[in-house]
Coordinates of N, CA, C and O in Angstrom, one line a residue:
M1 N -0.9 11.8 -5.2 CA -1.0 12.3 -4.0 C -2.6 12.6 -3.7 O -3.0 12.5 -2.6
I2 N -3.3 13.1 -4.7 CA -4.5 13.3 -4.5 C -5.5 12.1 -4.3 O -6.5 12.1 -3.4
T3 N -5.1 11.1 -4.9 CA -5.7 9.9 -4.8 C -5.4 9.2 -3.4 O -6.4 8.8 -2.6
F4 N -4.4 9.3 -2.9 CA -4.1 9.0 -1.6 C -4.8 9.7 -0.6 O -5.4 9.2 0.4
F5 N -4.9 10.9 -0.7 CA -5.9 11.7 0.2 C -7.3 11.4 0.1 O -7.9 11.1 1.3
I6 N -7.9 11.2 -1.1 CA -9.1 10.8 -1.3 C -9.4 9.4 -0.6 O -10.4 9.1 0.1
L7 N -8.6 8.4 -0.8 CA -8.6 7.0 -0.3 C -8.5 7.2 1.3 O -9.3 6.4 2.0
T8 N -7.4 7.9 1.5 CA -7.4 7.9 3.2 C -8.6 8.4 3.8 O -9.0 8.0 4.9
I9 N -9.1 9.6 3.4 CA -10.3 10.1 4.0 C -11.4 9.2 4.0 O -12.3 8.8 5.0
T10 N -11.7 8.6 2.8 CA -12.7 7.6 2.6 C -12.5 6.4 3.7 O -13.6 6.2 4.3
L11 N -11.5 6.0 3.6 CA -11.2 4.6 4.7 C -11.4 5.1 6.0 O -11.9 4.5 6.9
L12 N -11.0 6.5 6.6 CA -11.0 6.9 7.8 C -12.5 6.8 8.0 O -12.9 6.7 9.4
L13 N -13.4 7.5 7.2 CA -14.6 7.8 7.4 C -15.4 6.4 7.7 O -16.4 6.2 8.5
L14 N -14.9 5.4 6.8 CA -15.6 4.0 6.8 C -15.3 3.2 8.0 O -16.0 2.7 8.7
F15 N -14.1 3.6 8.4 CA -13.6 2.7 9.8 C -13.6 3.4 11.0 O -13.0 3.1 12.0
R16 N -14.3 4.6 11.0 CA -14.5 5.3 12.4 C -15.2 4.6 13.6 O -14.9 4.9 14.7
N17 N -16.2 3.7 13.1 CA -17.0 3.1 14.1 C -16.1 1.7 14.5 O -16.1 0.9 13.9
K18 N -15.7 1.6 15.7 CA -14.9 0.5 16.1 C -15.9 -0.8 16.6 O -15.2 -1.8 16.9
E19 N -17.1 -0.5 16.6 CA -18.1 -1.6 17.1 C -18.3 -2.5 16.2 O -19.0 -3.8 16.3
T20 N -18.1 -2.2 14.9 CA -18.5 -3.2 13.9 C -17.2 -3.8 13.0 O -16.1 -3.3 13.4
L21 N -17.5 -4.9 12.3 CA -16.4 -5.4 11.8 C -15.5 -4.5 10.8 O -16.4 -3.6 10.1
V22 N -14.4 -4.5 10.6 CA -13.4 -3.7 9.8 C -14.0 -3.8 8.4 O -14.2 -2.8 7.5
L23 N -14.4 -5.0 7.8 CA -14.7 -5.4 6.4 C -16.1 -5.7 6.5 O -16.4 -7.0 6.2
S24 N -16.9 -5.0 7.0 CA -18.3 -5.4 7.0 C -19.0 -5.2 5.6 O -18.5 -4.6 4.7
K25 N -20.2 -5.8 5.3 CA -20.8 -5.8 4.0 C -20.9 -4.4 3.4 O -20.7 -4.3 2.5
E26 N -21.4 -3.6 4.4 CA -21.7 -2.2 3.9 C -20.6 -1.6 3.5 O -20.6 -0.8 2.5
R27 N -19.4 -1.8 4.3 CA -18.2 -1.0 3.9 C -17.7 -1.5 2.7 O -17.1 -1.0 1.7
C28 N -17.7 -2.8 2.3 CA -17.3 -3.4 1.2 C -17.9 -3.1 0.0 O -17.5 -2.9 -1.0
D29 N -19.3 -3.0 0.3 CA -20.2 -2.7 -0.8 C -20.0 -1.2 -1.4 O -19.9 -1.1 -2.4
F30 N -19.7 -0.4 -0.4 CA -19.4 1.0 -0.8 C -18.1 1.1 -1.4 O -18.1 1.9 -2.4
L31 N -17.2 0.3 -1.0 CA -15.7 0.4 -1.6 C -15.9 -0.2 -3.1 O -15.4 0.3 -4.0
K32 N -16.6 -1.2 -3.1 CA -16.7 -1.9 -4.5 C -17.7 -1.0 -5.4 O -17.4 -1.2 -6.7
A33 N -18.5 0.0 -4.9 CA -18.9 0.9 -5.9 C -18.1 2.1 -6.3 O -18.0 2.7 -7.2
L34 N -17.2 2.5 -5.3 CA -16.5 3.7 -5.3 C -15.1 3.4 -6.2 O -14.9 4.2 -7.1
F35 N -14.5 2.0 -6.1 CA -13.4 1.9 -6.8 C -13.6 1.8 -8.4 O -12.9 2.3 -9.1
P36 N -14.5 1.2 -8.8 CA -14.7 1.3 -10.4 C -14.9 2.7 -10.9 O -14.7 3.0 -12.1
F37 N -15.8 3.6 -10.1 CA -15.8 5.0 -10.5 C -14.5 5.6 -10.6 O -14.1 6.4 -11.4
L38 N -13.6 5.2 -9.5 CA -12.2 5.8 -9.6 C -11.6 5.5 -10.8 O -10.7 6.1 -11.4
I39 N -11.7 4.3 -11.2 CA -11.0 3.7 -12.2 C -11.4 4.5 -13.6 O -10.6 4.7 -14.4
I40 N -12.9 4.8 -13.7 CA -13.2 5.4 -14.9 C -12.8 6.8 -14.9 O -12.3 7.3 -16.1
I41 N -12.6 7.4 -13.8 CA -11.9 8.9 -13.6 C -10.6 8.6 -14.1 O -10.1 9.7 -14.9
G42 N -9.8 7.8 -13.7 CA -8.3 7.4 -14.2 C -8.3 7.4 -15.6 O -7.0 7.8 -16.1
H43 N -9.4 6.8 -16.2 CA -9.1 6.4 -17.6 C -9.3 7.8 -18.3 O -8.9 7.9 -19.6
C44 N -9.9 8.9 -17.8 CA -10.1 10.3 -18.3 C -8.8 10.7 -18.6 O -8.7 11.9 -19.5
A45 N -7.6 10.3 -18.0 CA -6.5 10.9 -18.1 C -5.8 10.6 -19.5 O -4.9 11.5 -20.0
F46 N -6.4 9.7 -20.3 CA -6.0 9.6 -21.7 C -6.5 10.4 -22.6 O -6.3 10.7 -23.6
F47 N -7.5 11.3 -22.2 CA -8.3 12.2 -22.9 C -8.2 13.5 -22.6 O -8.3 14.5 -23.5
K48 N -7.8 13.8 -21.3 CA -7.7 15.0 -20.7 C -6.7 15.2 -20.0 O -6.5 14.5 -18.8
K49 N -5.5 15.9 -20.3 CA -4.3 16.2 -19.2 C -4.7 17.0 -18.0 O -4.9 18.1 -18.1
C50 N -4.8 16.4 -17.0 CA -4.9 17.0 -15.4 C -4.2 16.3 -14.5 O -4.3 15.0 -14.6
V51 N -3.8 16.9 -13.5 CA -3.0 16.3 -12.4 C -3.8 15.3 -11.7 O -3.6 14.2 -11.5
F52 N -5.2 15.8 -11.4 CA -6.2 15.1 -10.7 C -6.3 13.5 -11.5 O -6.2 12.4 -10.8
F53 N -6.6 13.6 -12.8 CA -6.9 12.5 -13.8 C -5.6 11.6 -13.6 O -5.6 10.4 -13.5
D54 N -4.3 12.2 -13.8 CA -3.3 11.5 -13.9 C -2.9 10.7 -12.6 O -2.3 9.6 -12.5
D55 N -3.1 11.5 -11.5 CA -2.8 10.7 -10.2 C -3.8 9.7 -9.9 O -3.1 8.6 -9.5
I56 N -5.0 9.7 -10.3 CA -5.9 8.6 -10.1 C -5.6 7.5 -11.0 O -5.4 6.3 -10.7
R57 N -5.0 7.8 -12.3 CA -4.8 6.8 -13.2 C -3.6 5.9 -12.7 O -3.5 4.8 -12.8
W58 N -2.5 6.7 -12.1 CA -1.3 6.1 -11.6 C -1.7 5.1 -10.4 O -1.0 4.4 -10.1
S59 N -2.7 5.3 -9.7 CA -3.1 4.7 -8.6 C -4.0 3.6 -8.9 O -4.5 2.9 -8.1
G60 N -4.4 3.5 -10.1 CA -5.4 2.5 -10.6 C -4.9 1.1 -10.0 O -5.8 0.2 -9.8
P61 N -3.7 0.6 -10.3 CA -3.3 -0.9 -10.1 C -3.5 -1.1 -8.4 O -4.0 -2.3 -8.1
Y62 N -3.3 -0.2 -7.7 CA -3.5 -0.5 -6.1 C -5.2 -0.4 -6.0 O -5.6 -1.4 -5.3
I63 N -5.9 0.4 -6.5 CA -7.3 0.4 -6.6 C -7.8 -1.1 -6.9 O -8.8 -1.6 -6.3
V64 N -7.3 -1.6 -8.0 CA -7.8 -2.6 -8.6 C -7.5 -3.8 -7.7 O -8.2 -4.8 -7.4
A65 N -6.2 -3.7 -7.1 CA -5.7 -4.8 -6.2 C -6.7 -4.8 -4.9 O -7.0 -5.9 -4.4
I66 N -7.0 -3.6 -4.4 CA -8.0 -3.5 -3.2 C -9.3 -4.2 -3.7 O -10.0 -4.9 -2.8
F67 N -9.8 -4.0 -4.9 CA -11.0 -4.2 -5.3 C -11.1 -5.8 -5.4 O -12.1 -6.4 -4.8
F68 N -10.1 -6.4 -6.0 CA -10.0 -7.9 -6.0 C -9.8 -8.5 -4.6 O -10.4 -9.6 -4.3
F69 N -9.0 -7.9 -3.7 CA -9.0 -8.4 -2.3 C -10.3 -8.5 -1.7 O -10.7 -9.3 -0.9
I70 N -11.0 -7.2 -1.8 CA -12.2 -7.3 -1.3 C -13.4 -8.3 -1.8 O -14.1 -9.0 -0.9
S71 N -13.1 -8.6 -3.1 CA -14.0 -9.7 -3.8 C -13.6 -11.0 -3.2 O -14.4 -11.9 -2.9
G72 N -12.5 -11.2 -3.1 CA -11.9 -12.4 -2.5 C -12.2 -12.7 -1.1 O -12.6 -14.0 -0.6
Y73 N -12.3 -11.6 -0.4 CA -12.7 -11.6 1.0 C -14.1 -12.2 1.1 O -14.5 -12.9 1.9
G74 N -15.1 -11.3 0.3 CA -16.4 -11.8 0.1 C -16.7 -13.4 -0.1 O -17.4 -13.9 0.5
L75 N -15.9 -13.9 -1.1 CA -16.0 -15.3 -1.4 C -15.9 -16.2 -0.2 O -16.2 -17.1 0.1
Q76 N -14.5 -15.7 0.3 CA -14.1 -16.7 1.5 C -15.1 -16.5 2.6 O -15.4 -17.5 3.3
Y77 N -15.7 -15.4 2.9 CA -16.8 -15.3 3.8 C -17.8 -16.1 3.6 O -18.3 -16.8 4.4
K78 N -18.4 -16.1 2.3 CA -19.5 -16.8 2.1 C -19.1 -18.3 2.0 O -20.0 -19.2 2.4
Y79 N -18.0 -18.7 1.6 CA -17.5 -20.3 2.0 C -17.7 -20.5 3.3 O -18.2 -21.7 3.7
R80 N -17.1 -19.8 4.2 CA -17.0 -20.1 5.7 C -18.3 -20.0 6.2 O -18.3 -20.8 7.3
H81 N -19.3 -19.4 5.8 CA -20.7 -19.6 6.2 C -21.5 -20.3 5.6 O -22.8 -20.3 5.5
N82 N -21.1 -21.3 4.7 CA -21.6 -22.3 3.9 C -22.9 -21.6 3.1 O -24.1 -22.3 3.1
Q83 N -22.5 -20.4 2.4 CA -23.3 -19.9 1.5 C -23.0 -19.8 0.0 O -23.8 -19.3 -0.8
M84 N -22.0 -20.5 -0.1 CA -21.4 -20.5 -1.4 C -21.9 -21.9 -2.2 O -21.3 -22.9 -1.9
N85 N -22.8 -21.8 -3.1 CA -23.3 -22.8 -3.9 C -23.6 -22.5 -5.2 O -23.2 -21.3 -5.6
I86 N -24.0 -23.3 -6.0 CA -24.1 -23.1 -7.4 C -25.2 -21.8 -7.8 O -25.0 -21.1 -8.6
E87 N -26.1 -21.8 -6.8 CA -27.3 -20.7 -6.7 C -26.6 -19.2 -6.5 O -26.9 -18.4 -7.3
Y88 N -25.7 -19.3 -5.7 CA -25.0 -18.1 -5.4 C -24.0 -17.7 -6.3 O -24.0 -16.5 -6.9
L89 N -23.5 -18.7 -7.1 CA -22.5 -18.4 -8.3 C -23.4 -17.7 -9.5 O -22.9 -16.7 -10.1
K90 N -24.5 -18.4 -9.6 CA -25.4 -17.7 -10.7 C -26.0 -16.4 -10.4 O -25.9 -15.6 -11.3
N91 N -26.5 -16.2 -9.2 CA -26.7 -14.9 -9.1 C -25.6 -14.0 -9.0 O -25.9 -12.8 -9.4
K92 N -24.5 -14.4 -8.6 CA -23.3 -13.2 -8.7 C -23.0 -13.1 -10.0 O -22.7 -11.9 -10.5
T93 N -23.0 -14.1 -10.9 CA -22.8 -13.8 -12.1 C -23.8 -12.9 -12.9 O -23.4 -12.0 -13.6
K94 N -25.1 -12.8 -12.6 CA -26.0 -12.0 -13.0 C -25.7 -10.5 -12.5 O -25.8 -9.6 -13.1
K95 N -25.3 -10.6 -11.0 CA -24.9 -9.3 -10.7 C -23.8 -8.5 -11.4 O -23.8 -7.3 -11.3
I96 N -22.9 -9.3 -12.0 CA -21.6 -8.8 -12.8 C -22.1 -8.5 -14.0 O -21.8 -7.4 -14.5
L97 N -22.8 -9.5 -14.7 CA -23.1 -8.9 -16.2 C -24.1 -8.0 -16.4 O -24.2 -7.3 -17.4
L98 N -25.2 -7.9 -15.6 CA -26.3 -7.0 -15.8 C -25.9 -5.6 -15.8 O -26.3 -4.9 -16.9
P99 N -24.9 -5.0 -15.0 CA -24.7 -3.7 -15.2 C -23.7 -3.3 -16.5 O -23.9 -2.1 -16.9
I100 N -23.3 -4.4 -17.0 CA -22.5 -4.1 -18.3 C -23.2 -4.3 -19.6 O -22.8 -3.7 -20.7
M101 N -24.4 -4.7 -19.4 CA -25.4 -4.8 -20.5 C -25.8 -3.5 -21.4 O -25.7 -3.4 -22.5
L102 N -26.0 -2.5 -20.6 CA -26.3 -1.3 -21.4 C -25.3 -0.6 -22.2 O -25.4 -0.4 -23.2
P103 N -24.2 -0.6 -21.4 CA -22.9 0.1 -22.3 C -22.6 -0.9 -23.3 O -22.3 -0.4 -24.5
L104 N -22.8 -2.2 -23.2 CA -22.4 -3.0 -24.2 C -23.4 -2.9 -25.4 O -23.0 -2.8 -26.5
T105 N -24.6 -2.8 -25.4 CA -25.5 -2.6 -26.1 C -25.5 -1.3 -26.9 O -25.5 -1.3 -28.1
V106 N -25.2 -0.4 -26.1 CA -25.0 1.0 -26.8 C -23.9 1.0 -27.5 O -23.9 1.4 -28.8
Y107 N -22.7 0.5 -27.1 CA -21.5 0.5 -27.9 C -21.6 -0.4 -29.4 O -21.3 0.0 -30.2
A108 N -22.6 -1.5 -29.3 CA -22.7 -2.2 -30.3 C -23.6 -1.7 -31.4 O -23.2 -1.7 -32.4
L109 N -24.3 -1.0 -30.8 CA -25.5 -0.1 -31.8 C -24.6 0.9 -32.5 O -24.9 1.3 -33.7
L110 N -23.8 1.7 -31.8 CA -23.2 2.8 -32.4 C -22.0 2.5 -33.3 O -21.6 3.1 -34.1
S111 N -21.2 1.4 -32.9 CA -20.1 0.9 -33.9 C -20.3 0.0 -35.0 O -19.6 -0.2 -35.6
C112 N -21.5 -0.4 -35.0 CA -21.8 -1.6 -36.1 C -22.7 -1.1 -37.1 O -23.7 -0.1 -37.0
N113 N -22.4 -1.4 -38.4 CA -23.1 -1.0 -39.6 C -24.0 -2.0 -40.1 O -24.5 -1.9 -41.2
G114 N -23.8 -3.2 -39.7 CA -24.7 -4.2 -40.0 C -24.2 -5.3 -39.4 O -23.4 -5.6 -38.6
W115 N -24.6 -6.6 -39.8 CA -24.5 -7.8 -39.3 C -23.0 -8.3 -39.4 O -22.4 -8.7 -38.6
E116 N -22.3 -7.9 -40.6 CA -20.9 -8.5 -40.7 C -20.1 -7.6 -39.8 O -19.0 -8.2 -39.2
S117 N -20.4 -6.3 -39.7 CA -19.7 -5.4 -38.8 C -19.6 -6.0 -37.3 O -18.8 -5.9 -36.6
F118 N -20.9 -6.5 -36.7 CA -21.1 -6.9 -35.6 C -20.2 -8.1 -35.4 O -19.6 -8.3 -34.3
M119 N -20.3 -9.0 -36.4 CA -19.4 -10.3 -36.3 C -18.1 -10.1 -36.1 O -17.3 -10.6 -35.5
H120 N -17.5 -8.9 -36.9 CA -16.2 -8.7 -36.8 C -15.8 -8.1 -35.4 O -14.6 -8.5 -35.0
I121 N -16.6 -7.2 -34.8 CA -16.4 -6.9 -33.6 C -16.3 -7.9 -32.7 O -15.6 -7.8 -31.7
C122 N -17.3 -8.8 -32.6 CA -17.4 -10.0 -31.8 C -16.2 -10.8 -31.7 O -15.6 -11.2 -30.7
K123 N -15.5 -11.1 -33.0 CA -14.5 -12.0 -33.3 C -13.2 -11.2 -32.6 O -12.3 -11.8 -31.8
T124 N -13.1 -9.8 -32.9 CA -12.0 -9.2 -32.4 C -12.0 -9.2 -30.8 O -11.1 -9.2 -30.1
A125 N -13.3 -8.9 -30.1 CA -13.5 -8.8 -28.8 C -13.0 -10.1 -28.2 O -12.2 -10.2 -27.1
I126 N -13.3 -11.2 -28.7 CA -13.2 -12.7 -28.2 C -11.5 -12.8 -28.3 O -10.9 -13.3 -27.2
S127 N -11.0 -12.6 -29.3 CA -9.3 -12.6 -29.6 C -8.9 -11.7 -28.5 O -7.6 -12.1 -28.1
H128 N -9.3 -10.6 -28.0 CA -8.8 -9.9 -27.2 C -9.2 -10.0 -25.5 O -8.7 -9.2 -24.6
G129 N -9.9 -10.9 -25.4 CA -10.7 -11.1 -23.9 C -11.5 -10.3 -23.4 O -11.5 -10.0 -22.3
N130 N -12.5 -9.5 -24.3 CA -13.3 -8.8 -24.0 C -14.8 -9.0 -24.2 O -15.1 -10.0 -25.0
L131 N -15.8 -8.5 -23.6 CA -17.1 -8.8 -23.9 C -17.7 -7.6 -24.9 O -18.5 -6.9 -24.6
I132 N -17.2 -7.7 -26.1 CA -17.3 -6.8 -26.9 C -16.9 -5.4 -26.7 O -16.3 -4.8 -27.7
L133 N -17.3 -4.9 -25.8 CA -17.0 -3.7 -25.3 C -15.6 -3.7 -25.0 O -15.0 -4.4 -24.3
P134 N -14.7 -2.5 -25.7 CA -13.3 -2.6 -25.3 C -13.0 -2.3 -23.8 O -13.8 -1.6 -23.3
Y135 N -12.1 -3.0 -23.5 CA -11.5 -2.9 -22.0 C -12.5 -3.3 -21.1 O -12.5 -3.1 -19.9
S136 N -13.3 -4.4 -21.4 CA -14.1 -4.8 -20.4 C -13.6 -6.3 -20.0 O -14.3 -7.1 -19.5
W137 N -12.2 -6.5 -20.1 CA -11.6 -7.7 -19.7 C -11.8 -7.9 -18.3 O -11.7 -9.0 -17.7
F138 N -12.0 -7.0 -17.5 CA -12.1 -7.2 -15.9 C -13.1 -8.0 -15.6 O -13.2 -8.7 -14.6
V139 N -14.3 -7.7 -16.4 CA -15.5 -8.6 -16.2 C -15.2 -10.3 -16.4 O -15.6 -10.8 -15.6
I140 N -14.4 -10.2 -17.6 CA -14.1 -11.7 -17.8 C -13.3 -12.3 -16.5 O -13.4 -13.4 -16.1
I141 N -12.2 -11.4 -16.3 CA -11.5 -12.0 -15.2 C -12.0 -12.2 -13.6 O -11.8 -13.2 -13.1
I142 N -12.9 -11.3 -13.5 CA -13.8 -11.5 -12.3 C -14.6 -12.8 -12.2 O -14.6 -13.5 -11.1
L143 N -15.4 -12.9 -13.2 CA -16.1 -14.0 -13.4 C -15.2 -15.3 -13.5 O -15.6 -16.5 -12.9
F144 N -14.2 -15.3 -14.2 CA -13.2 -16.4 -14.0 C -12.7 -16.8 -12.9 O -12.6 -17.7 -12.4
L145 N -12.3 -15.6 -12.1 CA -11.9 -15.8 -10.5 C -13.0 -16.5 -9.7 O -12.8 -17.4 -8.9
Y146 N -14.3 -16.0 -9.8 CA -15.2 -16.6 -9.2 C -15.3 -18.1 -9.4 O -15.6 -19.0 -8.5
F147 N -15.6 -18.3 -10.7 CA -15.8 -19.8 -11.0 C -14.7 -20.6 -10.7 O -14.8 -21.8 -10.1
S148 N -13.3 -20.2 -10.8 CA -12.2 -21.0 -10.4 C -12.1 -21.2 -8.9 O -11.8 -22.4 -8.3
Y149 N -12.3 -20.1 -8.0 CA -12.4 -20.2 -6.6 C -13.4 -21.2 -6.4 O -13.3 -22.1 -5.4
F150 N -14.7 -21.3 -6.7 CA -15.8 -22.1 -6.5 C -15.4 -23.5 -6.9 O -15.5 -24.3 -6.0
L151 N -14.6 -23.6 -7.9 CA -14.4 -25.1 -8.2 C -13.3 -25.6 -7.3 O -13.2 -26.9 -6.8
I152 N -12.3 -24.8 -7.1 CA -11.0 -25.2 -6.2 C -11.6 -25.5 -4.8 O -11.3 -26.5 -4.2
R153 N -12.5 -24.7 -4.3 CA -13.0 -24.9 -2.9 C -14.1 -26.2 -2.9 O -14.0 -26.8 -1.7
R154 N -14.6 -26.4 -3.8 CA -15.6 -27.6 -3.9 C -14.8 -28.7 -4.0 O -15.3 -29.6 -3.3
H155 N -13.6 -28.8 -4.5 CA -12.9 -30.2 -4.6 C -11.9 -30.3 -3.6 O -11.4 -31.3 -3.3
L156 N -11.4 -29.1 -3.0 CA -10.2 -29.3 -2.0 C -10.9 -28.8 -0.7 O -11.1 -27.5 -0.6
K157 N -10.9 -29.7 0.3 CA -11.3 -29.2 1.6 C -10.4 -28.6 2.5 O -10.6 -27.8 3.4
N158 N -9.2 -29.0 2.3 CA -8.0 -28.9 3.1 C -7.6 -27.5 3.0 O -7.4 -27.0 1.7
E159 N -7.4 -26.6 3.9 CA -7.1 -25.2 3.7 C -5.7 -25.0 3.0 O -5.4 -24.2 2.4
I160 N -4.7 -25.9 3.4 CA -3.4 -25.9 2.9 C -3.5 -26.3 1.5 O -2.9 -25.4 0.6
H161 N -4.1 -27.1 1.2 CA -4.1 -27.6 -0.4 C -4.9 -26.6 -1.0 O -4.5 -26.3 -2.3
T162 N -6.0 -26.2 -0.5 CA -6.7 -24.7 -1.3 C -5.8 -23.8 -1.5 O -5.9 -23.2 -2.8
F163 N -5.0 -23.3 -0.7 CA -4.2 -22.2 -0.6 C -2.9 -22.4 -1.8 O -2.9 -21.6 -2.7
V164 N -2.5 -23.4 -1.8 CA -1.4 -23.9 -2.6 C -1.9 -24.1 -3.8 O -1.4 -23.4 -5.0
S165 N -2.9 -24.7 -4.2 CA -3.6 -25.0 -5.5 C -4.0 -23.8 -6.1 O -4.0 -23.3 -7.2
S166 N -4.5 -22.7 -5.2 CA -5.1 -21.4 -5.8 C -3.8 -20.6 -6.3 O -4.0 -20.0 -7.1
I167 N -2.9 -20.7 -5.6 CA -1.6 -19.8 -5.9 C -1.2 -20.4 -7.1 O -0.7 -19.6 -8.2
V168 N -1.0 -21.5 -7.3 CA -0.4 -22.1 -8.5 C -1.2 -22.0 -9.6 O -0.7 -21.6 -10.7
F169 N -2.5 -22.2 -9.4 CA -3.5 -22.0 -10.7 C -3.5 -20.6 -11.0 O -3.3 -20.2 -12.2
F170 N -3.5 -19.6 -10.1 CA -3.6 -18.1 -10.6 C -2.4 -17.6 -11.2 O -2.3 -16.8 -11.9
C171 N -1.1 -18.3 -10.5 CA 0.0 -17.9 -11.3 C 0.2 -18.5 -12.7 O 0.9 -17.8 -13.5
L172 N -0.3 -19.6 -13.0 CA -0.2 -20.2 -14.3 C -1.1 -19.3 -15.3 O -0.8 -19.4 -16.6
C173 N -2.3 -18.9 -14.7 CA -3.0 -18.1 -15.7 C -2.5 -16.8 -16.0 O -2.2 -16.1 -16.8

């Protein structure tokens, strides 16, 4: 209930101005910054029992779904305005990977006792679909979705074919 209240207030504040687009870049950027923060707070429920943390944890799937929707909306917007090219994809990849480099480095330094330990952590991470850092699967998924969308859009120009291919492709994954 607490999360619902926080999200409702946030969305009402964001959407109070009717003169701009509902999903403007500023609003989407704010939500894309807020949602990972809420997910991190939700993960605190595993370590500290608290109604606030538990509430946010159980709303996590909805927050992640909205985050992915906004990401997809941004991709479609870029495509519609002919701004999606290989250079855009490279820049987007950098923007996704750069913020995780610091926690990844700190984790690797703190958890490794040497080269063999580091190699073991790398092999385990790859087999679990992470970027060495535990629970970093979402970064892999976002990159995978961006590249998949880019390739599907590049090869299929018809909207119906793109829609059906995307649904089939993502359901098979």
